mmCIF file of C-alpha atoms in Angstrom:
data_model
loop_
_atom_site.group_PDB
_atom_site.id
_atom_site.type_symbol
_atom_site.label_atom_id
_atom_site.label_comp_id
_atom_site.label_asym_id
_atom_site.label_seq_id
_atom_site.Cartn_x
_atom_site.Cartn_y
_atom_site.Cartn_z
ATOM 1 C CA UNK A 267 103.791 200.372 185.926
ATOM 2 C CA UNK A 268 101.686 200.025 182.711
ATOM 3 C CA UNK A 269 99.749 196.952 183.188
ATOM 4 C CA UNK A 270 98.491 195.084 179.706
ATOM 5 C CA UNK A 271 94.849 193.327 179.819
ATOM 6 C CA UNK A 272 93.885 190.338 178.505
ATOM 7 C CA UNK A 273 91.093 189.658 176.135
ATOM 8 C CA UNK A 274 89.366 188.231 179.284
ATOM 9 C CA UNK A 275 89.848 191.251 181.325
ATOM 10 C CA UNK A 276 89.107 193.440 178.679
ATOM 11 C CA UNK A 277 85.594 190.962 178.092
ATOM 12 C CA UNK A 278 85.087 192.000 181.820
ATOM 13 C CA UNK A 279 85.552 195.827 181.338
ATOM 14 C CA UNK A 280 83.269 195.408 178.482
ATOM 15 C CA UNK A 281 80.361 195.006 180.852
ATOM 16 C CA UNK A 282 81.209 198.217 183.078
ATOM 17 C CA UNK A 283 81.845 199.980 180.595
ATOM 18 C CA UNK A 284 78.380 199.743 178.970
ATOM 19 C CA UNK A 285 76.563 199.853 182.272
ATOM 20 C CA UNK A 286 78.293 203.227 182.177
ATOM 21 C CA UNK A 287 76.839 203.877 178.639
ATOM 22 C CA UNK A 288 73.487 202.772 179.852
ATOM 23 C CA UNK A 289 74.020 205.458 182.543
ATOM 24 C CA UNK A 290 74.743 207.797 179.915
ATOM 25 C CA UNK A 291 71.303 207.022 178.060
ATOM 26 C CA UNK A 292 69.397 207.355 181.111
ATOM 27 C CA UNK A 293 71.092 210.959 181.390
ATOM 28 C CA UNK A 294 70.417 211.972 178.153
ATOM 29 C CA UNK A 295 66.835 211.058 178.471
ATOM 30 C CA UNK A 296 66.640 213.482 181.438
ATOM 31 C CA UNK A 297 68.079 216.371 180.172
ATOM 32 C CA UNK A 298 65.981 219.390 179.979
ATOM 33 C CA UNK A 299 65.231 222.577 181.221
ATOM 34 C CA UNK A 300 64.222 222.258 184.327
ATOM 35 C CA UNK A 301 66.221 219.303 185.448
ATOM 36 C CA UNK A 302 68.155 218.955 189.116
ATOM 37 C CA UNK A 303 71.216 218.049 189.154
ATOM 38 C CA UNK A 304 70.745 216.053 191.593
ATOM 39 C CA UNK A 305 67.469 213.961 190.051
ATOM 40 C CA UNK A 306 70.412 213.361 187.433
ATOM 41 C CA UNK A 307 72.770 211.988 189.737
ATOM 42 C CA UNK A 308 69.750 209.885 191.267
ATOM 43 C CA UNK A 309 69.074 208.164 188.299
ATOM 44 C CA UNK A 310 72.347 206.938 187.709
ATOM 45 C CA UNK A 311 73.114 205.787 191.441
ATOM 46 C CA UNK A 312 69.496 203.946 191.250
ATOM 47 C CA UNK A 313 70.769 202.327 187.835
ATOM 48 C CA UNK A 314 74.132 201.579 189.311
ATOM 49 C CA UNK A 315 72.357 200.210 192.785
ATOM 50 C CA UNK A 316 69.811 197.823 190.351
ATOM 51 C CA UNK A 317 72.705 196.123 188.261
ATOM 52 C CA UNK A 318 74.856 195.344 191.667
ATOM 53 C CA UNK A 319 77.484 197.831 190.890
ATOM 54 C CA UNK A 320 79.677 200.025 193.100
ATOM 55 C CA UNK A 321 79.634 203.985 191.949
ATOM 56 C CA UNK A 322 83.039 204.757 191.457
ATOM 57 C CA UNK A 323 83.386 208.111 192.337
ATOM 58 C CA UNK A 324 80.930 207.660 195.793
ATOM 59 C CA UNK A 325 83.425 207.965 198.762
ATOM 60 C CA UNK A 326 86.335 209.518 196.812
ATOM 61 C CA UNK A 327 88.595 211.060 199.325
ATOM 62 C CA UNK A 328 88.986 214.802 199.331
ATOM 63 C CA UNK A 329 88.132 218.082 201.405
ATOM 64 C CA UNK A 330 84.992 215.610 202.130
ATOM 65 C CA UNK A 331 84.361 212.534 200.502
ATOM 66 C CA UNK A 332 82.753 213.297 197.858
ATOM 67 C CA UNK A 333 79.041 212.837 197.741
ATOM 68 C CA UNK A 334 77.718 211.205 194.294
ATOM 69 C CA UNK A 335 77.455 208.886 192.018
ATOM 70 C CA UNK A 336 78.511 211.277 189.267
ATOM 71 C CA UNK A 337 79.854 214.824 188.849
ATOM 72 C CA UNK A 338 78.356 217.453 186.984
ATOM 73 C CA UNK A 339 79.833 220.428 185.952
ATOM 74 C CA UNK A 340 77.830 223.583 184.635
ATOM 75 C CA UNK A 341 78.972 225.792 181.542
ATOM 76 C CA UNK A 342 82.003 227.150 183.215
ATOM 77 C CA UNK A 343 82.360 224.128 185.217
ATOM 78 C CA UNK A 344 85.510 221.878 184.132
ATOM 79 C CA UNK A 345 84.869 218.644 186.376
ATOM 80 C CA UNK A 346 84.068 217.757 189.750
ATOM 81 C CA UNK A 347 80.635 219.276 190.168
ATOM 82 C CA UNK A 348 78.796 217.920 193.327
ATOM 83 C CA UNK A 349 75.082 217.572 191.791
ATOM 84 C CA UNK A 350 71.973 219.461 193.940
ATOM 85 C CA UNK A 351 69.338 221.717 194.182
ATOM 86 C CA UNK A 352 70.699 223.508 190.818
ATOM 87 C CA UNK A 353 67.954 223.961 187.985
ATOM 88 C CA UNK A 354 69.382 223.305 184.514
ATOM 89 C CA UNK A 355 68.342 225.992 182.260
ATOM 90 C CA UNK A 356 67.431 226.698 178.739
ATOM 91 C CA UNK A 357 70.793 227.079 177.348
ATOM 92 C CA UNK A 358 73.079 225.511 179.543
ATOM 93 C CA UNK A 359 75.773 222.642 178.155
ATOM 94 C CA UNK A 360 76.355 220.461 181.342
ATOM 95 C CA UNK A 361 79.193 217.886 181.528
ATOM 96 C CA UNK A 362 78.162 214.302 183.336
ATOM 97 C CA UNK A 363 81.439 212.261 184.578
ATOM 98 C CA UNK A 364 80.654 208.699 185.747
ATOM 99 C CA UNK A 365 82.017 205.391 186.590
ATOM 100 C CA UNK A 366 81.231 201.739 187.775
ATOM 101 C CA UNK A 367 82.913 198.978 188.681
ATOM 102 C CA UNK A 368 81.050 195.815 188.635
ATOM 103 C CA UNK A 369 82.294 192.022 188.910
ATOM 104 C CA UNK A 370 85.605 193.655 189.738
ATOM 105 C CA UNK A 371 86.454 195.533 186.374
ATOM 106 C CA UNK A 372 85.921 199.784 186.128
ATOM 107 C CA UNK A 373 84.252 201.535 183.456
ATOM 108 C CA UNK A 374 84.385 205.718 183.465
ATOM 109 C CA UNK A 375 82.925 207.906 180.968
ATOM 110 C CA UNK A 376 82.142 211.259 180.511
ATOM 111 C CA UNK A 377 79.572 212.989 177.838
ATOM 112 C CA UNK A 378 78.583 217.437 177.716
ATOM 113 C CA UNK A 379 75.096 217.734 177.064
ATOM 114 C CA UNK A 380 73.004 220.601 175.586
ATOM 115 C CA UNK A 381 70.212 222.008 177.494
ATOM 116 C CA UNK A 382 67.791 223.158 175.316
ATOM 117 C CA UNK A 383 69.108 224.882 172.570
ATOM 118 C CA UNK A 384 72.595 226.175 172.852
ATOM 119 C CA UNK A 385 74.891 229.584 171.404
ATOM 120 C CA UNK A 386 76.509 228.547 168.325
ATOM 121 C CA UNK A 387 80.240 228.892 170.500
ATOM 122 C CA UNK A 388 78.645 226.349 173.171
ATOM 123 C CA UNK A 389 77.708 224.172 170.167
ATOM 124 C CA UNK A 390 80.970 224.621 168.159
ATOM 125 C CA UNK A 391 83.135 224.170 171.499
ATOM 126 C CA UNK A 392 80.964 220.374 172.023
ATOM 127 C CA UNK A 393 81.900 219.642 168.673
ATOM 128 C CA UNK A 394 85.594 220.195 168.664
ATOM 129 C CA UNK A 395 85.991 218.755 171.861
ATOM 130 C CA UNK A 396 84.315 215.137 170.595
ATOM 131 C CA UNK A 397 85.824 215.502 168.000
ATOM 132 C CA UNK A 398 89.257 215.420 169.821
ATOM 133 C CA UNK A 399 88.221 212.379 171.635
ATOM 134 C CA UNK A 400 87.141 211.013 168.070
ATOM 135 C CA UNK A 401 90.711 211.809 166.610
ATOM 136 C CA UNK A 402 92.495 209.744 169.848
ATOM 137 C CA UNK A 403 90.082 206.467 168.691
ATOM 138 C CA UNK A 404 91.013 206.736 165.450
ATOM 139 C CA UNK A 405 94.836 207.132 165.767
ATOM 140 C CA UNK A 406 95.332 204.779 169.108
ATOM 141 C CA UNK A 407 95.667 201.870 166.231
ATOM 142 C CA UNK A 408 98.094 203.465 163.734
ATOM 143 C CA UNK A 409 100.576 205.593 165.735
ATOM 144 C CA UNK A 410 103.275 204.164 168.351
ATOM 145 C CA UNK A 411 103.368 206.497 170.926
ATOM 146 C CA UNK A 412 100.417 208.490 173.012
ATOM 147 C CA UNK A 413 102.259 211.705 172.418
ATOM 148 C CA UNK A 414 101.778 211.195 168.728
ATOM 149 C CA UNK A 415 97.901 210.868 169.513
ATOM 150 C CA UNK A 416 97.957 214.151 171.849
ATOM 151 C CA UNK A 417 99.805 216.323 169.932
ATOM 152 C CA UNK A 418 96.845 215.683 167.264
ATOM 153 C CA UNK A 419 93.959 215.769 169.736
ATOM 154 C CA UNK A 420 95.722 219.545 170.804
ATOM 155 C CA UNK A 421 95.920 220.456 167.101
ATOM 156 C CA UNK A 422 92.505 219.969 166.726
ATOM 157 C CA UNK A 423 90.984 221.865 170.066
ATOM 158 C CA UNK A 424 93.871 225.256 168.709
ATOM 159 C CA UNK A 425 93.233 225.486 165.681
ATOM 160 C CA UNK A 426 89.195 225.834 166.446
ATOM 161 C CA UNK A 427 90.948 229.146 168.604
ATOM 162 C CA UNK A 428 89.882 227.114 171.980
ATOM 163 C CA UNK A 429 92.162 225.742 175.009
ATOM 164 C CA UNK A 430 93.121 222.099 175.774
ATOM 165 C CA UNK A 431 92.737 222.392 179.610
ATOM 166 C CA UNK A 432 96.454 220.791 180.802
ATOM 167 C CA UNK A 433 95.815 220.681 184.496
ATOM 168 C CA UNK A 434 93.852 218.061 184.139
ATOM 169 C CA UNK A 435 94.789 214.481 182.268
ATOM 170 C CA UNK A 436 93.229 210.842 181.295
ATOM 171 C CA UNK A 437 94.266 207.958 183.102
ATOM 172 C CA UNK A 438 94.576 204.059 182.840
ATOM 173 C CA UNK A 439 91.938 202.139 184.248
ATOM 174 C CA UNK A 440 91.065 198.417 184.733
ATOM 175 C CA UNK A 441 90.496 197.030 188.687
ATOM 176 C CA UNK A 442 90.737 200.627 189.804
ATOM 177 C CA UNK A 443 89.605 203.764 188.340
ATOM 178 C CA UNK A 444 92.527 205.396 188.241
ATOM 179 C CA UNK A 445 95.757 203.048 187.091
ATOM 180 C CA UNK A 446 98.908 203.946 185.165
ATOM 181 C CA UNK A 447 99.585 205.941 182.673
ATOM 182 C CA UNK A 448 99.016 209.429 182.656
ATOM 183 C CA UNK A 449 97.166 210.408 179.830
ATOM 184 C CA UNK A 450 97.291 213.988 178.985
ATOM 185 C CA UNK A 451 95.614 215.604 175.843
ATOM 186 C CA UNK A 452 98.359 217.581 174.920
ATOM 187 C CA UNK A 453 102.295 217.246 173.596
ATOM 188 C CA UNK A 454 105.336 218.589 175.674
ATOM 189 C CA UNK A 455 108.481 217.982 175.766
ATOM 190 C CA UNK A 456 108.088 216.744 178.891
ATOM 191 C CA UNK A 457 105.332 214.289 178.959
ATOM 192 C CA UNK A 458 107.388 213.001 175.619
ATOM 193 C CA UNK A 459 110.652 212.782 177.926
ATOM 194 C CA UNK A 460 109.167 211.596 181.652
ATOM 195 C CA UNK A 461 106.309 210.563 180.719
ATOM 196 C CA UNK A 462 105.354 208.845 177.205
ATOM 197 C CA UNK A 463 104.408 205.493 176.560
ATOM 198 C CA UNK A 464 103.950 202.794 173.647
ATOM 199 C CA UNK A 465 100.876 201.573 172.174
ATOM 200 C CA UNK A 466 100.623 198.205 172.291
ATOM 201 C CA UNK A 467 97.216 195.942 172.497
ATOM 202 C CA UNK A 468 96.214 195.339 175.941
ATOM 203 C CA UNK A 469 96.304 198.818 176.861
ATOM 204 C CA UNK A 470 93.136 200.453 178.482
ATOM 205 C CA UNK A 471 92.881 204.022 178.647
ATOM 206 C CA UNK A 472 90.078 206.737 179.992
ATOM 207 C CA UNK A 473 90.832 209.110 177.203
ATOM 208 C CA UNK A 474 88.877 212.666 178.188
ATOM 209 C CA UNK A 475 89.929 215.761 176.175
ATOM 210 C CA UNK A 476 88.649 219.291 178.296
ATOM 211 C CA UNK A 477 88.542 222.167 176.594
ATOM 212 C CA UNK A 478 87.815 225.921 177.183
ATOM 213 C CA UNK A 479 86.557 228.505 175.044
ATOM 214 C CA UNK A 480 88.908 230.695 176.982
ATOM 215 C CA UNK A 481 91.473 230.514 179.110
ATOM 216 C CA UNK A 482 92.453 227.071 180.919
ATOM 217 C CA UNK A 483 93.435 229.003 184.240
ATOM 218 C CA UNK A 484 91.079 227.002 186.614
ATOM 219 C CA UNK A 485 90.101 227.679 190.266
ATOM 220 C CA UNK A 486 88.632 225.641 192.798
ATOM 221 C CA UNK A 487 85.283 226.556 194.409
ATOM 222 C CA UNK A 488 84.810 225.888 197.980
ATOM 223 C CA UNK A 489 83.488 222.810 198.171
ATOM 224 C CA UNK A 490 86.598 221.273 197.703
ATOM 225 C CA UNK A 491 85.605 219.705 194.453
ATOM 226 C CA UNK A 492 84.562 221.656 191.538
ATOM 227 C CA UNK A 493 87.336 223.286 189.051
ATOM 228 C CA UNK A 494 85.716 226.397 187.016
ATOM 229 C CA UNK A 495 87.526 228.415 184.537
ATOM 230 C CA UNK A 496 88.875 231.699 186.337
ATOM 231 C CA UNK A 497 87.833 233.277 182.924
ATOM 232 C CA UNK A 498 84.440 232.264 183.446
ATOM 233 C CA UNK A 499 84.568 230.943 179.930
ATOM 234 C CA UNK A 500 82.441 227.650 178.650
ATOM 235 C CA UNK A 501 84.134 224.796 178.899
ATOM 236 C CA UNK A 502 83.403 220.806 177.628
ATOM 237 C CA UNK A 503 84.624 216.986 178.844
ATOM 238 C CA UNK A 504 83.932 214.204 176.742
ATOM 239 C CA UNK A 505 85.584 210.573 177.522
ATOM 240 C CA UNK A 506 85.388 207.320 176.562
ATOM 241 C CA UNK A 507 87.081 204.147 178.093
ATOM 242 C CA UNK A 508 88.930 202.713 175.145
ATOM 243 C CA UNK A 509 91.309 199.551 174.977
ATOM 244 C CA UNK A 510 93.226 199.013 172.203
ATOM 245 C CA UNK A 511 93.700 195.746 170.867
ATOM 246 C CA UNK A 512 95.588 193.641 167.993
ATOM 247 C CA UNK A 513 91.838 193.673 165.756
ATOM 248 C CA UNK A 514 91.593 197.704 166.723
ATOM 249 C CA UNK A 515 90.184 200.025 169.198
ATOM 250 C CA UNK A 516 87.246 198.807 171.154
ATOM 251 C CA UNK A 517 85.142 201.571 172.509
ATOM 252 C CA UNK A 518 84.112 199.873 175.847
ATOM 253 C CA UNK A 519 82.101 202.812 177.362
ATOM 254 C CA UNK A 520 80.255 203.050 173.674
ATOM 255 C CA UNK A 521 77.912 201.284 170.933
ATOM 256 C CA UNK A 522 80.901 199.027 170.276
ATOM 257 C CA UNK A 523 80.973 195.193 169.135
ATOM 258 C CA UNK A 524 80.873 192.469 172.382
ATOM 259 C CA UNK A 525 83.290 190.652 170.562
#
């Protein structure tokens, strides 16, 4: 079951949703040649551990429970990397996902980063892949159902000649991370017959278009965890916790009016 928030509740998501931002900042600050992943994920579990939050994706169940405060996924790396000893280098676009939950409300947020400087298909693919996650904010308010938004966010990330990755969906979110609906980045006939749902205010969605350069085929490494592209082809995440409301979209995870 869809559940609607209040203004309240949304108020309240408001706040984990920009710690998560702040953990974003901290991220981009850090990013460099050079670079561990795991001194990455440190700095956002010792921002998360300052501001009294819980690190949403700590303790996940899986193969093992998995280990971090955030995952971080390398070039061919869709989602679910376990952060380490690995060095970022010159050249390398590197996906952070992370979430918070803090006075009982989630945030969750994900953002690809350049390493240095970047191929001009590693830039181009970042681009197209924000901009899908751009397109959903700016349609959420004017269309009336999320198949409407997908099939738009998938015309985008095709026509640039790239993949929308359709193993892998958005979600709701609000007192846990992941809540009713699905929320896929792509049109079918079946998500439009089993699956589609209205927009109406009060919904609050973790919008996060993937997309390959390649091939969408994934496989999982054996950690358990970490989806790559079987193609080995670059790949980018972007997401943003967005509720839509009667005034608009507010971009909770993002530099987005308090009121």
């Amino acid at each position: 079951m869809i559940t609607l928030r209040s203004q309240r509740e949304i108020d309240k998501m408001y706040v984990a949703g920009q710690l998560v931002r702040q953990a974003h900042q901290k991220v981009a600050e850090l990013v460099q040649p050079g670079i561990t992943t795991a001194q990455l994920d440190q700095a956002v579990d010792d921002l998360f551990t300052e501001a009294g939050a819980i690190p949403l994706f700590k303790g996940v169940p899986g193969k093992v429970p998995f280990p971090a405060a955030t995952c971080i996924s390398v070039n061919d790396e869709v989602v679910h990397g376990i952060p380490g000893s690995r060095v970022l280098k010159e050249g390398d676009i590197v996906s952070v996902d992370t979430g918070a939950k803090i006075g009982g409300w989630c945030g969750d947020s994900a953002w690809t980063y350049a390493v240095g400087q970047i191929s001009d298909e590693a830039a181009k693919l970042m681009e197209v892949t924000e901009r899908a996650l751009q397109i959903a904010i700016e349609l959420l308010p004017v269309k009336k159902r999320w198949s409407q938004v997908a099939k738009e966010m998938q015309n985008e990330v095709e026509s640039a000649g790239f993949s929308v990755i359709t193993t892998l969906v958005g979600h709701g979110i609000g007192k846990t991370m992941h809540e009713e609906p699905q929320v896929p980045n792509y049109d079918s006939k079946e998500f439009r017959t089993k699956g589609d749902f209205d927009l109406r205010p009060g919904l609050v969605l973790a919008v996060e278009p993937m997309v390959a350069v390649g091939r969408q085929d994934l496989y999982l490494h054996g950690d358990g965890w970490t989806l790559s592209t079987k193609d080995k082809s670059l790949t980018a995440h972007f997401e943003h916790t967005l509720a839509l409301t009667s005034r608009g979209v507010r971009i909770l995870t993002g530099a987005d009016r308090a009121e």
